[in-house]
Coordinates of C-alpha atoms in Angstrom, one line a residue:
M1171 CA 0.0 0.0 0.0
E1172 CA 1.3 3.4 -1.0
T1173 CA 2.0 5.7 2.0
H1174 CA 0.2 9.1 2.0
R1175 CA 2.6 11.9 1.1
Y1176 CA 2.9 14.5 3.9
G1177 CA 4.1 18.0 3.6
G1178 CA 6.5 19.7 6.1
E1179 CA 3.8 21.5 8.1
E1180 CA 1.7 18.3 8.3
L1181 CA 4.7 16.3 9.6
C1182 CA 5.4 18.9 12.3
K1183 CA 1.7 18.8 13.4
I1184 CA 1.7 15.0 13.5
W1185 CA 4.9 14.8 15.6
D1186 CA 3.7 17.6 17.9
N1187 CA 0.6 15.6 18.7
C1188 CA 2.6 12.5 19.2
K1189 CA 4.9 14.2 21.6
E1190 CA 2.0 15.4 23.7
E1191 CA 1.0 11.8 24.1
L1192 CA 4.6 10.6 24.8
K1193 CA 4.9 13.2 27.6
K1194 CA 2.3 11.4 29.6
T1195 CA 4.4 8.2 29.9
I1196 CA 8.0 9.3 29.6
S1197 CA 9.9 11.1 32.4
S1198 CA 10.6 14.8 31.8
L1199 CA 14.3 14.2 31.9
H1200 CA 14.3 11.5 29.3
F1201 CA 11.7 13.3 27.2
D1202 CA 13.8 16.4 27.1
T1203 CA 17.0 14.5 26.4
Y1204 CA 15.8 11.9 23.8
I1205 CA 12.3 12.7 22.5
S1206 CA 12.3 16.5 22.1
P1207 CA 15.4 16.6 19.7
L1208 CA 13.7 14.1 17.3
K1209 CA 12.4 15.5 14.1
L1210 CA 9.9 13.7 11.9
V1211 CA 11.2 14.6 8.4
E1212 CA 9.5 12.1 6.1
I1213 CA 6.9 9.3 5.9
R1214 CA 7.7 7.2 2.9
D1215 CA 7.2 3.5 1.9
E1216 CA 5.3 2.8 5.2
T1217 CA 8.3 4.1 7.1
A1218 CA 8.5 7.2 9.3
H1219 CA 12.0 8.7 9.1
F1220 CA 13.3 10.7 12.1
T1221 CA 16.5 12.7 12.4
V1222 CA 18.6 13.0 15.6
P1223 CA 21.4 15.5 16.4
F1224 CA 23.9 12.8 17.4
E1225 CA 24.5 9.2 16.4
F1226 CA 24.7 7.9 20.0
C1227 CA 21.1 9.0 20.6
I1228 CA 19.8 6.4 18.0
N1229 CA 20.7 3.4 20.1
M1230 CA 18.9 4.7 23.1
V1231 CA 15.7 5.7 21.2
E1232 CA 15.6 2.4 19.3
T1233 CA 16.1 0.2 22.3
K1234 CA 13.9 2.0 24.8
Y1235 CA 11.3 4.1 23.0
Y1236 CA 10.8 2.5 19.6
N1237 CA 7.5 0.9 20.4
D1238 CA 6.2 3.9 22.3
I1239 CA 6.9 6.2 19.4
K1240 CA 5.6 3.7 16.8
N1241 CA 2.3 3.2 18.7
V1242 CA 1.5 6.9 19.0
L1243 CA 2.4 7.5 15.4
I1244 CA 0.2 4.7 14.1
E1245 CA -2.6 6.1 16.3
E1246 CA -2.1 9.6 14.9
T1247 CA -1.8 8.7 11.2
H1248 CA -4.0 5.6 11.1
Q1249 CA -1.3 3.8 9.2
Y1250 CA 0.9 1.0 10.1
L1251 CA 4.4 2.4 10.1
T1252 CA 7.9 1.2 10.9
L1253 CA 10.5 3.7 12.2
A1254 CA 14.0 4.7 10.9
F1255 CA 16.4 7.1 12.7
H1256 CA 19.1 9.0 11.0
V1257 CA 21.8 11.5 12.1
E1258 CA 20.5 14.9 11.0
S1259 CA 23.7 16.0 9.1
E1260 CA 23.8 12.8 7.1
Y1261 CA 20.1 12.4 5.9
T1262 CA 18.3 14.1 3.1
P1263 CA 14.6 13.4 2.6
E1264 CA 13.7 12.0 -0.9
S1265 CA 11.5 15.1 -1.4
K1266 CA 14.6 17.3 -1.3
K1267 CA 16.9 15.2 -3.3
N1268 CA 15.4 16.3 -6.5
T1269 CA 15.9 20.0 -5.7
E1270 CA 19.1 19.9 -3.7
P1271 CA 22.6 18.7 -4.9
D1272 CA 24.2 16.0 -2.9
Y1273 CA 27.2 18.0 -1.9
A1274 CA 27.9 20.5 0.8
Y1275 CA 28.3 23.7 -1.2
T1276 CA 27.7 24.4 -4.9
S1277 CA 29.2 27.1 -6.9
S1278 CA 27.0 28.9 -9.4
H1279 CA 29.7 28.1 -12.0
Y1280 CA 28.9 24.4 -11.7
T1281 CA 25.8 22.5 -13.0
D1282 CA 24.3 19.3 -11.6
K1283 CA 26.3 17.5 -14.3
E1284 CA 29.5 19.0 -12.8
P1285 CA 29.1 18.7 -9.1
F1286 CA 31.7 20.5 -6.9
K1287 CA 32.2 19.1 -3.5
S1288 CA 33.8 21.3 -0.9
N1289 CA 34.1 18.5 1.7
L1290 CA 33.3 21.0 4.4
N1291 CA 31.9 19.8 7.7
P1292 CA 29.0 22.3 8.6
K1293 CA 29.5 21.5 12.3
Y1294 CA 32.9 23.2 12.4
T1295 CA 32.3 26.9 12.6
F1296 CA 33.8 29.9 14.3
D1297 CA 30.9 30.0 16.7
S1298 CA 31.6 26.4 17.8
F1299 CA 35.3 27.1 18.2
I1300 CA 36.4 27.7 21.8
I1301 CA 39.0 30.6 22.0
G1302 CA 41.8 30.5 24.5
N1303 CA 45.3 31.8 25.0
S1304 CA 46.5 28.7 23.2
N1305 CA 44.8 29.5 19.9
R1306 CA 43.9 33.2 19.9
M1307 CA 46.3 34.3 17.2
A1308 CA 45.4 31.4 14.9
Y1309 CA 41.7 32.2 15.4
A1310 CA 42.2 35.9 14.6
A1311 CA 44.1 35.1 11.4
A1312 CA 41.4 32.6 10.3
V1313 CA 38.7 35.2 10.8
A1314 CA 40.7 37.8 8.8
I1315 CA 41.1 35.4 5.9
S1316 CA 37.4 34.6 5.9
D1317 CA 36.5 38.2 5.6
S1318 CA 39.0 38.8 2.7
P1319 CA 40.3 35.6 1.2
G1320 CA 43.4 35.9 -1.0
N1321 CA 44.1 39.5 0.1
S1322 CA 45.9 38.9 3.5
Y1323 CA 47.9 36.2 5.1
N1324 CA 48.3 34.1 2.0
P1325 CA 49.2 31.4 2.5
L1326 CA 48.2 30.8 6.1
F1327 CA 50.3 28.0 7.7
I1328 CA 48.8 26.6 10.9
Y1329 CA 50.8 24.1 12.9
G1330 CA 50.3 22.2 16.2
N1331 CA 50.0 18.7 17.7
S1332 CA 47.2 16.5 16.6
G1333 CA 43.8 17.1 18.2
L1334 CA 44.2 20.8 19.1
G1335 CA 41.7 22.3 16.6
K1336 CA 43.6 22.9 13.4
T1337 CA 41.1 21.0 11.3
H1338 CA 38.1 22.7 13.0
L1339 CA 39.6 26.1 12.2
M1340 CA 40.2 25.2 8.6
H1341 CA 36.6 24.0 8.1
A1342 CA 35.4 27.2 9.9
I1343 CA 37.3 29.3 7.4
G1344 CA 35.7 27.5 4.5
N1345 CA 32.2 27.6 6.0
Q1346 CA 32.5 31.3 6.7
I1347 CA 33.8 32.1 3.2
V1348 CA 30.9 30.2 1.6
Q1349 CA 28.4 31.8 3.9
N1350 CA 29.7 35.3 2.9
D1351 CA 29.8 34.4 -0.8
P1352 CA 28.1 31.2 -2.0
T1353 CA 29.7 31.5 -5.4
K1354 CA 33.2 30.9 -4.0
K1355 CA 34.6 27.5 -4.8
V1356 CA 36.2 26.3 -1.6
L1357 CA 37.9 22.9 -1.3
Y1358 CA 39.0 21.1 1.8
V1359 CA 41.2 18.0 1.4
T1360 CA 43.9 16.2 3.4
S1361 CA 47.3 15.9 1.7
E1362 CA 46.8 12.2 1.7
I1363 CA 43.7 12.6 -0.4
F1364 CA 45.6 15.0 -2.7
T1365 CA 48.3 12.4 -3.1
N1366 CA 45.9 9.5 -3.8
E1367 CA 44.0 11.5 -6.4
F1368 CA 47.2 12.5 -8.0
I1369 CA 48.4 8.9 -8.3
E1370 CA 45.0 7.8 -9.6
A1371 CA 45.1 10.6 -12.2
I1372 CA 48.4 9.4 -13.4
A1373 CA 47.3 5.8 -13.6
N1374 CA 44.1 6.7 -15.5
K1375 CA 45.7 9.5 -17.6
K1376 CA 43.4 12.1 -16.2
N1377 CA 46.1 14.7 -15.3
N1378 CA 44.2 17.6 -16.8
E1379 CA 41.0 16.8 -14.9
F1380 CA 43.1 16.6 -11.7
R1381 CA 44.7 20.0 -12.3
N1382 CA 41.5 21.6 -13.3
K1383 CA 39.9 20.5 -10.0
Y1384 CA 42.7 21.9 -7.8
R1385 CA 43.8 25.0 -9.8
K1386 CA 40.4 26.5 -10.7
I1387 CA 39.1 27.1 -7.2
D1388 CA 39.0 30.1 -5.0
V1389 CA 40.2 28.6 -1.7
L1390 CA 42.3 25.5 -1.0
L1391 CA 42.3 24.2 2.5
I1392 CA 44.9 21.4 2.7
D1393 CA 45.3 19.4 6.0
D1394 CA 48.3 17.5 7.3
I1395 CA 50.8 18.7 4.7
Q1396 CA 53.5 16.6 6.4
F1397 CA 52.1 13.6 4.6
I1398 CA 53.8 14.6 1.3
S1399 CA 57.2 15.3 2.9
K1400 CA 58.9 12.3 1.3
M1401 CA 56.9 12.1 -2.0
E1402 CA 58.9 13.9 -4.7
R1403 CA 56.3 13.8 -7.5
T1404 CA 53.5 14.8 -5.2
Q1405 CA 55.5 17.7 -3.9
E1406 CA 56.3 18.8 -7.5
E1407 CA 52.6 18.7 -8.4
F1408 CA 51.6 20.6 -5.3
F1409 CA 54.3 23.2 -6.0
Y1410 CA 52.7 24.0 -9.4
T1411 CA 49.2 23.9 -7.9
F1412 CA 50.3 26.3 -5.1
S1413 CA 52.0 28.6 -7.6
T1414 CA 48.9 28.8 -9.9
L1415 CA 46.6 29.6 -7.0
Y1416 CA 48.9 32.1 -5.4
E1417 CA 49.5 34.0 -8.7
D1418 CA 45.7 34.2 -9.2
K1419 CA 45.4 35.6 -5.7
K1420 CA 43.4 32.6 -4.5
Q1421 CA 43.5 31.8 -0.8
I1422 CA 45.6 28.8 0.5
V1423 CA 45.5 27.5 4.0
I1424 CA 47.9 24.7 5.1
S1425 CA 48.0 22.8 8.3
C1426 CA 50.8 20.7 9.7
D1427 CA 51.6 18.8 12.9
S1428 CA 55.1 20.4 13.2
P1429 CA 56.7 23.8 12.6
L1430 CA 57.7 24.5 9.0
N1431 CA 61.5 24.1 9.7
K1432 CA 60.9 20.7 11.3
I1433 CA 59.2 19.0 8.2
E1434 CA 61.6 16.4 6.9
V1435 CA 62.4 16.0 3.3
L1436 CA 60.4 19.0 2.0
E1437 CA 61.6 20.8 -1.1
D1438 CA 63.2 24.2 -0.3
R1439 CA 61.0 25.9 -2.8
L1440 CA 57.9 24.6 -1.0
R1441 CA 59.3 25.4 2.4
T1442 CA 60.0 29.0 1.2
R1443 CA 56.5 29.5 -0.3
F1444 CA 54.7 28.1 2.8
G1445 CA 56.3 30.9 4.8
W1446 CA 55.3 33.7 2.4
G1447 CA 52.2 34.6 4.2
L1448 CA 51.6 34.0 8.0
I1449 CA 52.7 31.2 10.2
V1450 CA 50.7 30.6 13.4
D1451 CA 50.6 27.8 15.9
I1452 CA 48.0 26.3 18.1
Q1453 CA 49.4 25.3 21.4
V1454 CA 48.0 22.9 24.0
P1455 CA 45.0 24.4 25.8
D1456 CA 45.3 25.6 29.3
F1457 CA 43.2 24.3 32.1
E1458 CA 40.5 27.0 31.8
T1459 CA 40.2 26.5 28.0
K1460 CA 39.8 22.7 28.5
V1461 CA 37.0 23.3 31.0
A1462 CA 35.3 25.7 28.5
I1463 CA 35.6 23.1 25.8
L1464 CA 34.1 20.5 28.1
N1465 CA 31.2 22.8 29.0
R1466 CA 30.5 23.4 25.3
K1467 CA 30.6 19.7 24.5
A1468 CA 28.3 18.9 27.4
S1469 CA 25.9 21.5 26.3
E1470 CA 25.9 20.2 22.7
N1471 CA 25.1 16.7 24.1
S1472 CA 22.3 18.2 26.2
I1473 CA 23.8 17.0 29.5
D1474 CA 24.3 18.8 32.8
V1475 CA 27.7 18.2 34.4
D1476 CA 28.7 19.7 37.8
N1477 CA 31.7 22.1 37.6
E1478 CA 33.9 19.9 39.9
I1479 CA 33.4 16.9 37.5
L1480 CA 34.4 19.1 34.5
D1481 CA 37.5 20.3 36.5
Y1482 CA 38.3 16.7 37.3
I1483 CA 38.1 15.6 33.6
A1484 CA 40.1 18.6 32.5
Y1485 CA 42.9 17.8 34.9
Y1486 CA 43.1 14.1 34.2
T1487 CA 42.9 14.2 30.4
S1488 CA 45.7 15.0 28.0
D1489 CA 45.7 18.1 25.8
N1490 CA 44.0 16.4 22.9
I1491 CA 40.5 18.0 22.4
R1492 CA 39.2 14.9 20.8
E1493 CA 39.8 13.1 24.1
L1494 CA 37.7 15.7 25.9
E1495 CA 34.9 15.0 23.4
G1496 CA 35.3 11.3 23.9
V1497 CA 34.8 11.5 27.7
I1498 CA 31.7 13.7 27.3
N1499 CA 30.3 11.1 24.8
H1500 CA 30.9 8.4 27.4
L1501 CA 29.0 10.4 30.0
S1502 CA 26.1 11.0 27.5
I1503 CA 25.8 7.2 26.8
S1504 CA 25.9 6.5 30.5
L1505 CA 23.1 9.0 31.1
M1506 CA 21.0 7.3 28.4
Q1507 CA 21.4 4.1 30.4
G1508 CA 19.9 5.7 33.4
K1509 CA 23.2 6.3 35.3
E1510 CA 23.7 9.5 37.3
I1511 CA 26.7 11.6 36.3
T1512 CA 29.0 11.5 39.3
L1513 CA 32.7 11.9 39.9
N1514 CA 33.1 8.1 39.9
L1515 CA 31.4 7.8 36.6
A1516 CA 33.8 10.4 35.2
K1517 CA 36.7 8.3 36.6
E1518 CA 35.3 5.3 34.7
A1519 CA 35.1 7.4 31.5
L1520 CA 38.7 8.5 31.9
K1521 CA 40.2 5.0 32.1
H1522 CA 41.2 5.0 28.5
Y1523 CA 42.4 8.7 28.4
Q1524 CA 44.0 9.7 31.6
T1525 CA 47.6 10.9 31.5
N1526 CA 47.9 11.9 35.2
D1527 CA 47.8 9.4 38.0
V1528 CA 44.2 9.4 39.3
H1529 CA 44.1 9.3 43.1
E1530 CA 41.2 7.9 45.0
I1531 CA 38.8 10.3 46.5
N1532 CA 37.5 9.1 49.9
S1533 CA 36.6 10.4 53.3
S1534 CA 40.2 10.4 54.5
V1535 CA 41.4 12.5 51.5
I1536 CA 38.6 14.9 52.0
I1537 CA 39.0 15.3 55.8
D1538 CA 42.8 15.8 55.3
S1539 CA 42.2 18.5 52.7
V1540 CA 39.6 20.3 54.8
S1541 CA 41.8 20.2 57.9
R1542 CA 44.7 21.7 56.1
Y1543 CA 42.6 24.4 54.6
F1544 CA 41.2 25.5 58.0
N1545 CA 44.6 24.9 59.7
L1546 CA 43.2 22.2 61.9
S1547 CA 44.2 18.6 62.7
V1548 CA 42.4 15.6 61.4
E1549 CA 41.8 14.6 65.1
D1550 CA 40.1 17.9 65.7
I1551 CA 37.6 17.3 62.9
L1552 CA 36.9 13.8 64.0
S1553 CA 36.6 14.7 67.7
K1554 CA 33.4 15.1 69.6
K1555 CA 34.1 18.8 70.4
R1556 CA 31.2 21.0 69.3
T1557 CA 32.9 24.4 69.1
K1558 CA 32.0 26.7 66.2
E1559 CA 35.5 26.5 64.9
L1560 CA 35.2 22.7 64.5
V1561 CA 31.5 22.2 63.7
F1562 CA 31.6 24.2 60.5
P1563 CA 34.7 22.5 58.9
R1564 CA 33.3 19.1 60.0
Q1565 CA 29.9 19.8 58.3
I1566 CA 31.8 20.9 55.1
S1567 CA 33.8 17.6 55.2
M1568 CA 30.5 15.6 55.5
F1569 CA 29.0 17.6 52.6
L1570 CA 32.0 17.0 50.4
C1571 CA 32.0 13.3 51.2
K1572 CA 28.4 13.2 50.0
S1573 CA 28.9 15.2 46.8
L1574 CA 32.3 13.9 45.7
T1575 CA 32.0 10.2 46.6
D1576 CA 29.3 7.5 46.4
M1577 CA 29.3 7.1 50.2
S1578 CA 25.8 6.8 51.8
Y1579 CA 24.8 8.8 54.8
P1580 CA 25.4 5.9 57.2
N1581 CA 28.9 5.3 55.7
I1582 CA 29.8 8.9 56.1
G1583 CA 28.5 8.8 59.7
K1584 CA 30.8 5.8 60.4
A1585 CA 33.8 7.8 59.0
F1586 CA 33.0 10.7 61.4
N1587 CA 31.7 8.6 64.3
K1588 CA 28.4 10.3 64.0
D1589 CA 24.8 9.2 63.5
H1590 CA 23.5 9.3 59.8
T1591 CA 20.9 11.9 60.8
T1592 CA 23.7 14.2 61.9
V1593 CA 25.3 13.8 58.5
M1594 CA 22.0 14.5 56.8
Y1595 CA 21.5 17.6 58.8
A1596 CA 25.1 18.8 58.1
C1597 CA 24.7 18.3 54.4
D1598 CA 21.4 20.1 54.3
Q1599 CA 22.8 23.1 56.2
I1600 CA 25.8 23.5 54.0
A1601 CA 23.8 23.0 50.8
K1602 CA 21.4 25.9 51.8
Q1603 CA 24.3 28.2 52.8
V1604 CA 26.3 27.6 49.6
E1605 CA 23.3 28.9 47.5
S1606 CA 23.1 32.1 49.5
N1607 CA 26.7 32.7 50.6
P1608 CA 29.2 33.6 47.9
E1609 CA 32.1 33.5 50.3
L1610 CA 31.2 29.9 51.3
K1611 CA 30.8 28.9 47.6
H1612 CA 34.3 30.2 47.0
I1613 CA 35.6 28.1 49.9
M1614 CA 33.8 25.1 48.5
D1615 CA 35.2 25.6 45.0
E1616 CA 38.7 25.9 46.4
L1617 CA 38.4 22.8 48.5
K1618 CA 36.9 20.8 45.6
K1619 CA 39.8 21.9 43.4
N1620 CA 42.4 20.9 46.0
I1621 CA 40.7 17.5 46.5
I1622 CA 40.3 16.7 42.8
V1623 CA 43.8 17.5 41.8

């Protein structure tokens, strides 16, 4: 049976009605996290097609909410439908395929018979790039190029270790240029792809097609140039490509994992030309920048992570930004499985990434840290004395045990030789005061930082 064809507004209305029904049976936390981001984009061949922002969401929706969604959708449309879920950036409805080319950006100089693929990732923009002391100059140069490609800083040579944001910045340049002027032909490739296409062109006697592709564009973004360092013929071909683009005042952006003078077996004429414009580096991010990146990644994944957990992750991961994203993805998946995001869960996520030795956080570590902060002895905090000078640090220690460990109230009570009701009272008092007392919040932040690192 042929499925009824629905327009965009009709699909939105159907899905809005379905969501109202789903709200009645799904917890608000899971509804906001997994159901709200879903978009019903097409009903075709008895299948309802949904898009999701991130790939990891698909598994959770399919395993936990597939039948719920299917049932309300059948009820709403009066048709038997199966469901299919797709990553938003990777799916194009059939209704749009006839009107939209299957490449990221298209120049007006190209027809459908001559598709031009920019290879740009639309997720990598200047807005999604976290600026810090480690990348500020590279970011400023990239923005300047985007505003006036070919007129300043040509070529731009960006270098730095893997995973620090070079590729993100290159895509951001390309995306911004195309946004400013959709007629611009922007091409992003890695030097490995350039090499492989060159070899294939030689083998198939398509040298002219290869040269036309690379020499008749407005912007060339070439990543990981170190890959061609030992390939003489590829270097020669790239030299002529570079020269043609440069003479035509076309923008060239090059990235490398090492400084220009450290690239081995690179022709002097290429090395010289790479330095004609501007050379900038991206250094390892400082602690504050790593926390900012983690905050952004957590927000993109629609998860709420306490500041002390973000600090903990930032301290115990390396300087590779991809690792930060990997840890956040681990937390997202754990949240989908119904787990609470705690410090111990972060420790579990860090197992494959940590570079610093992770020390265990327990009541002894917390009590020791609090006693040193308030210039007291551990014996004082654990004593039965009830002077104001001791009760306050003791309550803070109990509160930190509850918030930074998985200890129960009774277990915390045993550690302090107190009844669990005393611990509950102490935690409640400190929690209330932290919300209204900025000075106490500052003390707590300092203590958490000392305990975590």
